[in-house]
Tab-separated table of N, CA, C and O in Angstrom:
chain	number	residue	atom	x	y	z
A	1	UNK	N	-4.059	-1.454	-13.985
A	1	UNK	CA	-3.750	-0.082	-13.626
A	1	UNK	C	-4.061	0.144	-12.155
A	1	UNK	O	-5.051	-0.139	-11.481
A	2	UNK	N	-2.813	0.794	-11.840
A	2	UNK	CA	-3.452	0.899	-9.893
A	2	UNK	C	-4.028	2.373	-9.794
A	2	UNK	O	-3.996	3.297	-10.607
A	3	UNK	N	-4.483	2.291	-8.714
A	3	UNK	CA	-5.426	3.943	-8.649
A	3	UNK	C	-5.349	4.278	-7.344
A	3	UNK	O	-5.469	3.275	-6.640
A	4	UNK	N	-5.165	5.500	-6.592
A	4	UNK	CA	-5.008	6.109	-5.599
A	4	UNK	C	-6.204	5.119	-4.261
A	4	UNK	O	-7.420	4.974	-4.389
A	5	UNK	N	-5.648	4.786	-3.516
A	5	UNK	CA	-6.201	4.432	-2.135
A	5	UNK	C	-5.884	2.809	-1.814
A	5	UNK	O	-5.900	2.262	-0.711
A	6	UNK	N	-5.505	2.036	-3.516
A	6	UNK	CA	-5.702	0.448	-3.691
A	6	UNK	C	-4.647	0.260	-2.749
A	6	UNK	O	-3.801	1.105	-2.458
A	7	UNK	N	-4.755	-1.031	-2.235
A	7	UNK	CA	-3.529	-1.965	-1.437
A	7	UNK	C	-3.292	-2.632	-2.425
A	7	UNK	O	-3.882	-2.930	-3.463
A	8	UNK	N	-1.890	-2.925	-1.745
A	8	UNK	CA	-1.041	-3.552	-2.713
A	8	UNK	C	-0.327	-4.420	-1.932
A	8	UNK	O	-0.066	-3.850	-0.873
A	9	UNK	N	0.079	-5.450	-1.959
A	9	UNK	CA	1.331	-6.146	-1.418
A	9	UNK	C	2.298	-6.515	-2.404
A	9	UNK	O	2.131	-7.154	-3.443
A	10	UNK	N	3.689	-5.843	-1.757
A	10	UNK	CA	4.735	-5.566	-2.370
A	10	UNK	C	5.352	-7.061	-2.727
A	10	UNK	O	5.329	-8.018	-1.952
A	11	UNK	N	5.902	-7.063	-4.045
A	11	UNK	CA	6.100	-8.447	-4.410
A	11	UNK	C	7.888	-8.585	-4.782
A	11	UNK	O	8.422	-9.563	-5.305
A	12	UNK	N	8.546	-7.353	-4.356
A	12	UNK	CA	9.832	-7.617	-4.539
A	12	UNK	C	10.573	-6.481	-3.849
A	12	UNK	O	9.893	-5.496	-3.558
A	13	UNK	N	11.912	-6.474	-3.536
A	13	UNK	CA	12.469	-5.771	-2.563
A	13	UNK	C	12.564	-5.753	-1.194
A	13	UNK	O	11.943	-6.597	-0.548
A	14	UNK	N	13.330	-4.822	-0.575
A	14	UNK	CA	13.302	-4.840	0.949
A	14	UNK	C	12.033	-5.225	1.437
A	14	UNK	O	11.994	-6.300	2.034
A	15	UNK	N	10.765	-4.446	1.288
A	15	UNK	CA	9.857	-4.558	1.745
A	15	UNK	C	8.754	-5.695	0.953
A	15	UNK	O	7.542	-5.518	1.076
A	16	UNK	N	9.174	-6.596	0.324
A	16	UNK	CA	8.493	-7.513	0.163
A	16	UNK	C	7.947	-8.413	0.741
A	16	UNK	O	8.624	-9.244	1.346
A	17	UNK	N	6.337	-8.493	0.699
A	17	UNK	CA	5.446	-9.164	1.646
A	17	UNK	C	4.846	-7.978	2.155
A	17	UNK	O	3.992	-8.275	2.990
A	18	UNK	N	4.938	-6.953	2.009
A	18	UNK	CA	4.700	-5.574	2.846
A	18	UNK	C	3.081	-5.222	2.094
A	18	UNK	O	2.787	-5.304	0.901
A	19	UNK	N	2.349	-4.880	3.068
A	19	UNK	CA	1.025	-4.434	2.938
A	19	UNK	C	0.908	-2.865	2.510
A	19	UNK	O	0.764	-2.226	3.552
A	20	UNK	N	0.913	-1.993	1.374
A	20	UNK	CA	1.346	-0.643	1.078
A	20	UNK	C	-0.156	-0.115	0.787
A	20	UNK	O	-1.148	-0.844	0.820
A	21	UNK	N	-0.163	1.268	0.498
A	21	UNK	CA	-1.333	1.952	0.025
A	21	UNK	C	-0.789	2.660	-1.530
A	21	UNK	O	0.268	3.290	-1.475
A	22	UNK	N	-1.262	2.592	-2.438
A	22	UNK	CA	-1.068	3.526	-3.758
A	22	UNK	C	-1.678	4.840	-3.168
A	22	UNK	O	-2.755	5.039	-2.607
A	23	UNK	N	-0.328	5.922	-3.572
A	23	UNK	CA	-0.296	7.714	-3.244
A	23	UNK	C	-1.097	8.206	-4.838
A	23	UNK	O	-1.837	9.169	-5.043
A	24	UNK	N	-0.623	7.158	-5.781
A	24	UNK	CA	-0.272	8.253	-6.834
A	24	UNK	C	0.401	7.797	-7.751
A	24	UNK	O	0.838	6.669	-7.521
A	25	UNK	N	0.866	8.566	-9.462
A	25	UNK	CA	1.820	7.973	-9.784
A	25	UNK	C	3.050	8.962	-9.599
A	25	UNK	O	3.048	10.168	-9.355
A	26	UNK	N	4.030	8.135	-9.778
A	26	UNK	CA	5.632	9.119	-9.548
A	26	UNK	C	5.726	9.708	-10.844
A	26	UNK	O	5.265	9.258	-11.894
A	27	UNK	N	6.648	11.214	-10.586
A	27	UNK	CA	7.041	11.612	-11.669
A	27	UNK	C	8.129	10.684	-12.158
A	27	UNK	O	8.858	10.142	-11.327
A	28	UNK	N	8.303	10.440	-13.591
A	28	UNK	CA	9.544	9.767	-14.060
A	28	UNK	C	8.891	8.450	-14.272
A	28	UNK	O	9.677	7.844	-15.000
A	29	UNK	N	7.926	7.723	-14.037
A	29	UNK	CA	7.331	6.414	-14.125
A	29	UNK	C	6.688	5.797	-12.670
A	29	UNK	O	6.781	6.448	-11.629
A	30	UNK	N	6.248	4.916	-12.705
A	30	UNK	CA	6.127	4.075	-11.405
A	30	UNK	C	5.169	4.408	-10.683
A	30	UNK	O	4.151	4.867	-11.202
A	31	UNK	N	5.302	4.222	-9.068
A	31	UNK	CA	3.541	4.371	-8.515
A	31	UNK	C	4.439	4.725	-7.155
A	31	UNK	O	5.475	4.202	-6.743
A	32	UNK	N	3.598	5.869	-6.591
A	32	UNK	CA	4.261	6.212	-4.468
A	32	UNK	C	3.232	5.061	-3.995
A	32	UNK	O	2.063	4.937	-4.362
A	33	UNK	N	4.002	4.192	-3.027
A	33	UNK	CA	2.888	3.786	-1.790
A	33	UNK	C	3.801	4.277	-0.512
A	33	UNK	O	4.896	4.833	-0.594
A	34	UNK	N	3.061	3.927	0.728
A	34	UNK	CA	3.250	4.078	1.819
A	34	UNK	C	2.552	3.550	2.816
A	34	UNK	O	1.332	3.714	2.858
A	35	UNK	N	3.103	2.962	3.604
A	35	UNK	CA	2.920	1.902	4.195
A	35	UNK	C	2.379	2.487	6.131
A	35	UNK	O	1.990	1.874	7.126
A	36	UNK	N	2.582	3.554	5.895
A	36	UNK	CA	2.716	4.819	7.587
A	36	UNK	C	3.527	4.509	8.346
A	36	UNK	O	3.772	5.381	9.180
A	37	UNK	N	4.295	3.253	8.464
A	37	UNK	CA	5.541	3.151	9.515
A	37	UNK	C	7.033	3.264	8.637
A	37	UNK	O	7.606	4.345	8.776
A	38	UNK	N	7.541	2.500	7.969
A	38	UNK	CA	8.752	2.737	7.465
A	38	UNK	C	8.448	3.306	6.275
A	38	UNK	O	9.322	3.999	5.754
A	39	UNK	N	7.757	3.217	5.911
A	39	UNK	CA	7.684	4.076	4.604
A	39	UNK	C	6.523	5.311	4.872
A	39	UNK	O	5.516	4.968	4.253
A	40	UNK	N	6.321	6.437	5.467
A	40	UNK	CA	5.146	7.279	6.226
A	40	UNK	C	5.414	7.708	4.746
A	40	UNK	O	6.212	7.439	3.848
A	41	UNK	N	3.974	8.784	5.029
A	41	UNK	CA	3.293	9.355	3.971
A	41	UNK	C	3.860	10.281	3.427
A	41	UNK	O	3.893	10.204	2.199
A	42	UNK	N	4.453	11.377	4.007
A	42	UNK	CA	5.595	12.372	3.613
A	42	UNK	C	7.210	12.049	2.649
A	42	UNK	O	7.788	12.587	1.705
A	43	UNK	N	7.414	11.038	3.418
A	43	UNK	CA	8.625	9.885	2.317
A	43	UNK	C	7.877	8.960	1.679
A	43	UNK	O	8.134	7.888	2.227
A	44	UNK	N	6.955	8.769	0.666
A	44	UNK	CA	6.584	7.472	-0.126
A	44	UNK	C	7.854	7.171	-0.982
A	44	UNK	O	8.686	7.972	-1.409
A	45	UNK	N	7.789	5.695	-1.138
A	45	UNK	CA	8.689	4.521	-2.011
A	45	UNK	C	8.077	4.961	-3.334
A	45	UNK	O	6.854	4.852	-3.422
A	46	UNK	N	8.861	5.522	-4.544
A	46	UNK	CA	8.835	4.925	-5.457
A	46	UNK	C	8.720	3.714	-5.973
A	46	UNK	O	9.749	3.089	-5.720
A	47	UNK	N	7.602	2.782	-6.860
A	47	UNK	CA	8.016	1.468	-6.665
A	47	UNK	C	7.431	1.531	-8.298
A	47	UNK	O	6.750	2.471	-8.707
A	48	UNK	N	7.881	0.202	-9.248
A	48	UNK	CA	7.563	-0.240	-10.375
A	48	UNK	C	6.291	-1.366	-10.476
A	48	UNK	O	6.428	-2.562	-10.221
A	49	UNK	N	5.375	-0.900	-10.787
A	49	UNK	CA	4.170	-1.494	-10.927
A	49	UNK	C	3.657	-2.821	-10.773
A	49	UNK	O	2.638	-3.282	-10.257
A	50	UNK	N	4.861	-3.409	-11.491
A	50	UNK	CA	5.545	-4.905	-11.907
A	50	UNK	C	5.472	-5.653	-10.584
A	50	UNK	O	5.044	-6.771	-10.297
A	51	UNK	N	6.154	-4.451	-9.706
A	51	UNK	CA	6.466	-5.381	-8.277
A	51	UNK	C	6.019	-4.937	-7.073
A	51	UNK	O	6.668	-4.554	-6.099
A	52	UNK	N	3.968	-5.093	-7.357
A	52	UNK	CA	3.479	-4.917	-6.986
A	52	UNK	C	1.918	-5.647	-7.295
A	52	UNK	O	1.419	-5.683	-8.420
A	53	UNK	N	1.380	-6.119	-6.262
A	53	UNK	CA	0.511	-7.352	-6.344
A	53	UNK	C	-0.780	-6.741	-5.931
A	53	UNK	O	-1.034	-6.627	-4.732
A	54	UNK	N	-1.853	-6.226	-7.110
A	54	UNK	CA	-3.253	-5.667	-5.953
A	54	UNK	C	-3.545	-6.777	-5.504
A	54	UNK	O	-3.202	-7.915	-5.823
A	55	UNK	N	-4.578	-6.150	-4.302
A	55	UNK	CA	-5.053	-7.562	-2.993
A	55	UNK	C	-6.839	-7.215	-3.160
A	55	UNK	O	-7.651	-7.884	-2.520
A	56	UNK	N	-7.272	-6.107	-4.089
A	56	UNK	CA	-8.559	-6.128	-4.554
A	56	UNK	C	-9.395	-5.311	-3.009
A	56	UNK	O	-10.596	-5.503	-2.820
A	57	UNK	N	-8.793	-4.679	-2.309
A	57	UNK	CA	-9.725	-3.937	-1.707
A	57	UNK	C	-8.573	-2.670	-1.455
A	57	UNK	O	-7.391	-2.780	-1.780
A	58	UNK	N	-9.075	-1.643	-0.911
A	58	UNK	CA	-8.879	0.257	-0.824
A	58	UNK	C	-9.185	0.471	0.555
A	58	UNK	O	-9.872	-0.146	1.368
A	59	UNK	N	-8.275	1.836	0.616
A	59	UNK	CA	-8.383	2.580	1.561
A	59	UNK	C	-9.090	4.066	1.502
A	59	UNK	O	-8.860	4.618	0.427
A	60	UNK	N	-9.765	4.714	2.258
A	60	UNK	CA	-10.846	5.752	2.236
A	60	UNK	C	-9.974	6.887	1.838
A	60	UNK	O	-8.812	6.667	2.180
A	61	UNK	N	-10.154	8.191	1.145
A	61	UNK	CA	-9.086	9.157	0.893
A	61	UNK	C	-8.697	9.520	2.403
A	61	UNK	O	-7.511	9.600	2.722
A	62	UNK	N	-9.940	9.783	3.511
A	62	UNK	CA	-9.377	10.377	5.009
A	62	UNK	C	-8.574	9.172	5.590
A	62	UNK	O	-8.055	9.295	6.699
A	63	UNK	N	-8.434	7.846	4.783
A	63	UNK	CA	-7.763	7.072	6.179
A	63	UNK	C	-6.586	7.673	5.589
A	63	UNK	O	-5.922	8.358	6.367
A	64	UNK	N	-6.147	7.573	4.327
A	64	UNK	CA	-5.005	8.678	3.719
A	64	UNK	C	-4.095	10.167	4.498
A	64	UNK	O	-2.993	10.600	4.164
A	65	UNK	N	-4.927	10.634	5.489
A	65	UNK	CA	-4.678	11.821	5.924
A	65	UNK	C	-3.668	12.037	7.005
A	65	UNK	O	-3.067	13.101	7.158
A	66	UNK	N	-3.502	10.905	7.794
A	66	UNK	CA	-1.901	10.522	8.283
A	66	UNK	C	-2.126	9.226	8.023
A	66	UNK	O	-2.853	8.418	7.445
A	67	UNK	N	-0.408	9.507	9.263
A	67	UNK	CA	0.289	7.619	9.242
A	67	UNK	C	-0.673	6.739	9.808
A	67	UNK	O	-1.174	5.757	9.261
A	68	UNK	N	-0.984	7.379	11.474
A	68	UNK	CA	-1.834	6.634	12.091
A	68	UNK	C	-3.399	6.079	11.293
A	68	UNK	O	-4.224	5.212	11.581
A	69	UNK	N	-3.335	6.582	10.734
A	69	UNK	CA	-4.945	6.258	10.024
A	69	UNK	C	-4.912	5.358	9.149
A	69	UNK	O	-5.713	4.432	9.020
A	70	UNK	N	-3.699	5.667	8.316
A	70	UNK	CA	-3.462	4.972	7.139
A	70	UNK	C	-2.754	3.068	7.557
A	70	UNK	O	-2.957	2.036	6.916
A	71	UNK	N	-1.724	3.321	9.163
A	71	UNK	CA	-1.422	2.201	9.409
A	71	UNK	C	-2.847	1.151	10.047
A	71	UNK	O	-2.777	-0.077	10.073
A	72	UNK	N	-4.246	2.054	10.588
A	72	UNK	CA	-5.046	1.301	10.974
A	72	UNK	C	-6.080	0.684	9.930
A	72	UNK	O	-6.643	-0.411	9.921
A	73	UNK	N	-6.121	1.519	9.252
A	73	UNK	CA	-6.701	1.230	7.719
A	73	UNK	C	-5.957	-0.383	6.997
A	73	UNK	O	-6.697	-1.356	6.850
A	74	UNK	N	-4.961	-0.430	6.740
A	74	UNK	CA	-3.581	-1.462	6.318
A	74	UNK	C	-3.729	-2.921	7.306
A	74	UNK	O	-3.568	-4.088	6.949
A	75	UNK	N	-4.094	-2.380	8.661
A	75	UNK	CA	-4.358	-3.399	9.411
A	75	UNK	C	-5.638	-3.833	9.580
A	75	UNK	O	-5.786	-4.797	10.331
A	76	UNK	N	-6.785	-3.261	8.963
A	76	UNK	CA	-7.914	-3.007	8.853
A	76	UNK	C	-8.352	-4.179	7.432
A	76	UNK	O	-9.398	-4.827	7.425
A	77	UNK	N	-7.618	-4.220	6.657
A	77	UNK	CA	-7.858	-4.942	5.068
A	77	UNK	C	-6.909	-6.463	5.612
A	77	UNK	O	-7.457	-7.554	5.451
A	78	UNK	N	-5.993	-6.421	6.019
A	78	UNK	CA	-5.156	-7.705	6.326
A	78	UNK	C	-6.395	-8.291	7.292
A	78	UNK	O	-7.130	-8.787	6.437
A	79	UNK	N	-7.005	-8.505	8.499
A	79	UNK	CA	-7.789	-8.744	9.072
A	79	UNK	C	-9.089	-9.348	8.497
A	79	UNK	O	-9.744	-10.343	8.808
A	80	UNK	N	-9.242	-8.330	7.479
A	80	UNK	CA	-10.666	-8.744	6.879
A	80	UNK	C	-10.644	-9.781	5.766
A	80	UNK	O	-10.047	-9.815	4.691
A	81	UNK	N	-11.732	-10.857	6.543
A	81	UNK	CA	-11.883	-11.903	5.396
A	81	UNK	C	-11.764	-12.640	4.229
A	81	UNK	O	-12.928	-12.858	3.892
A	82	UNK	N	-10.847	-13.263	3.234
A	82	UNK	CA	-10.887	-13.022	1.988
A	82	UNK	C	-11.584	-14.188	1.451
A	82	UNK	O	-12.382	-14.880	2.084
A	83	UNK	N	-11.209	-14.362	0.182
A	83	UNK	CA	-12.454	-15.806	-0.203
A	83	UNK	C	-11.329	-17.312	0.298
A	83	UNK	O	-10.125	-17.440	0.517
A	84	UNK	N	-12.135	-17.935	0.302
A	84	UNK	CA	-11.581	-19.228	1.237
A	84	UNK	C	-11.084	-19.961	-0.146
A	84	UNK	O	-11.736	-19.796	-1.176
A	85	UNK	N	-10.033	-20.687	-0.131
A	85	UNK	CA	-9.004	-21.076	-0.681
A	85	UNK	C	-9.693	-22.226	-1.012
A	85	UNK	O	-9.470	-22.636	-2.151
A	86	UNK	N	-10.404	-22.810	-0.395
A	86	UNK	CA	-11.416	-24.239	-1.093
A	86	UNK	C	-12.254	-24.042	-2.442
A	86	UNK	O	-12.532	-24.641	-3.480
A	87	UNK	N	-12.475	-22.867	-1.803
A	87	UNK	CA	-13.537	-22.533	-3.494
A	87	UNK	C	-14.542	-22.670	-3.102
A	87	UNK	O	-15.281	-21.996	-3.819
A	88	UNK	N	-15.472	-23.480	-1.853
A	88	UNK	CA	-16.841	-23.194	-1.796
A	88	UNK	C	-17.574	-23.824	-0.543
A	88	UNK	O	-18.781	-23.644	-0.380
């Protein structure tokens, strides 16, 4: 289940490979993200759950509060460390 602030990287469509934020869920099914540049916060993507990959870390509700915050936030989680692919 995704929950308001999670990243996600988009796993199908135009914007696949794309680093997004979960808004919410959509009316009618599915989940808003927004990404603050092609997809800004005012237009969120409808997207299907399915095709969408959590990456296990969030964004703050204020980095939420615009684009700019939300795109430094996005660039903020890509940057940061993840576990090393060796295992140890």
């Amino acid at each position: 289940m995704l929950h308001r602030g999670q990243v996600v990287l988009s796993s199908a469509g135009r914007d696949q490979g794309g680093r997004m934020a979960v808004l919410g869920d959509a009316p009618g099914g599915g989940v808003l993200v927004a990404d603050g540049r092609r997809r800004p916060l005012q237009h969120p993507k409808r997207k299907n759950p399915r095709h969408l990959t959590p990456t296990g870390s969030a964004v703050s509700e204020a980095s939420m509060a615009t684009n700019r915050e939300l795109r430094r936030a996005l660039a903020a989680t890509a940057e940061a460390p993840g576990p090393s692919p060796e295992g140890g």
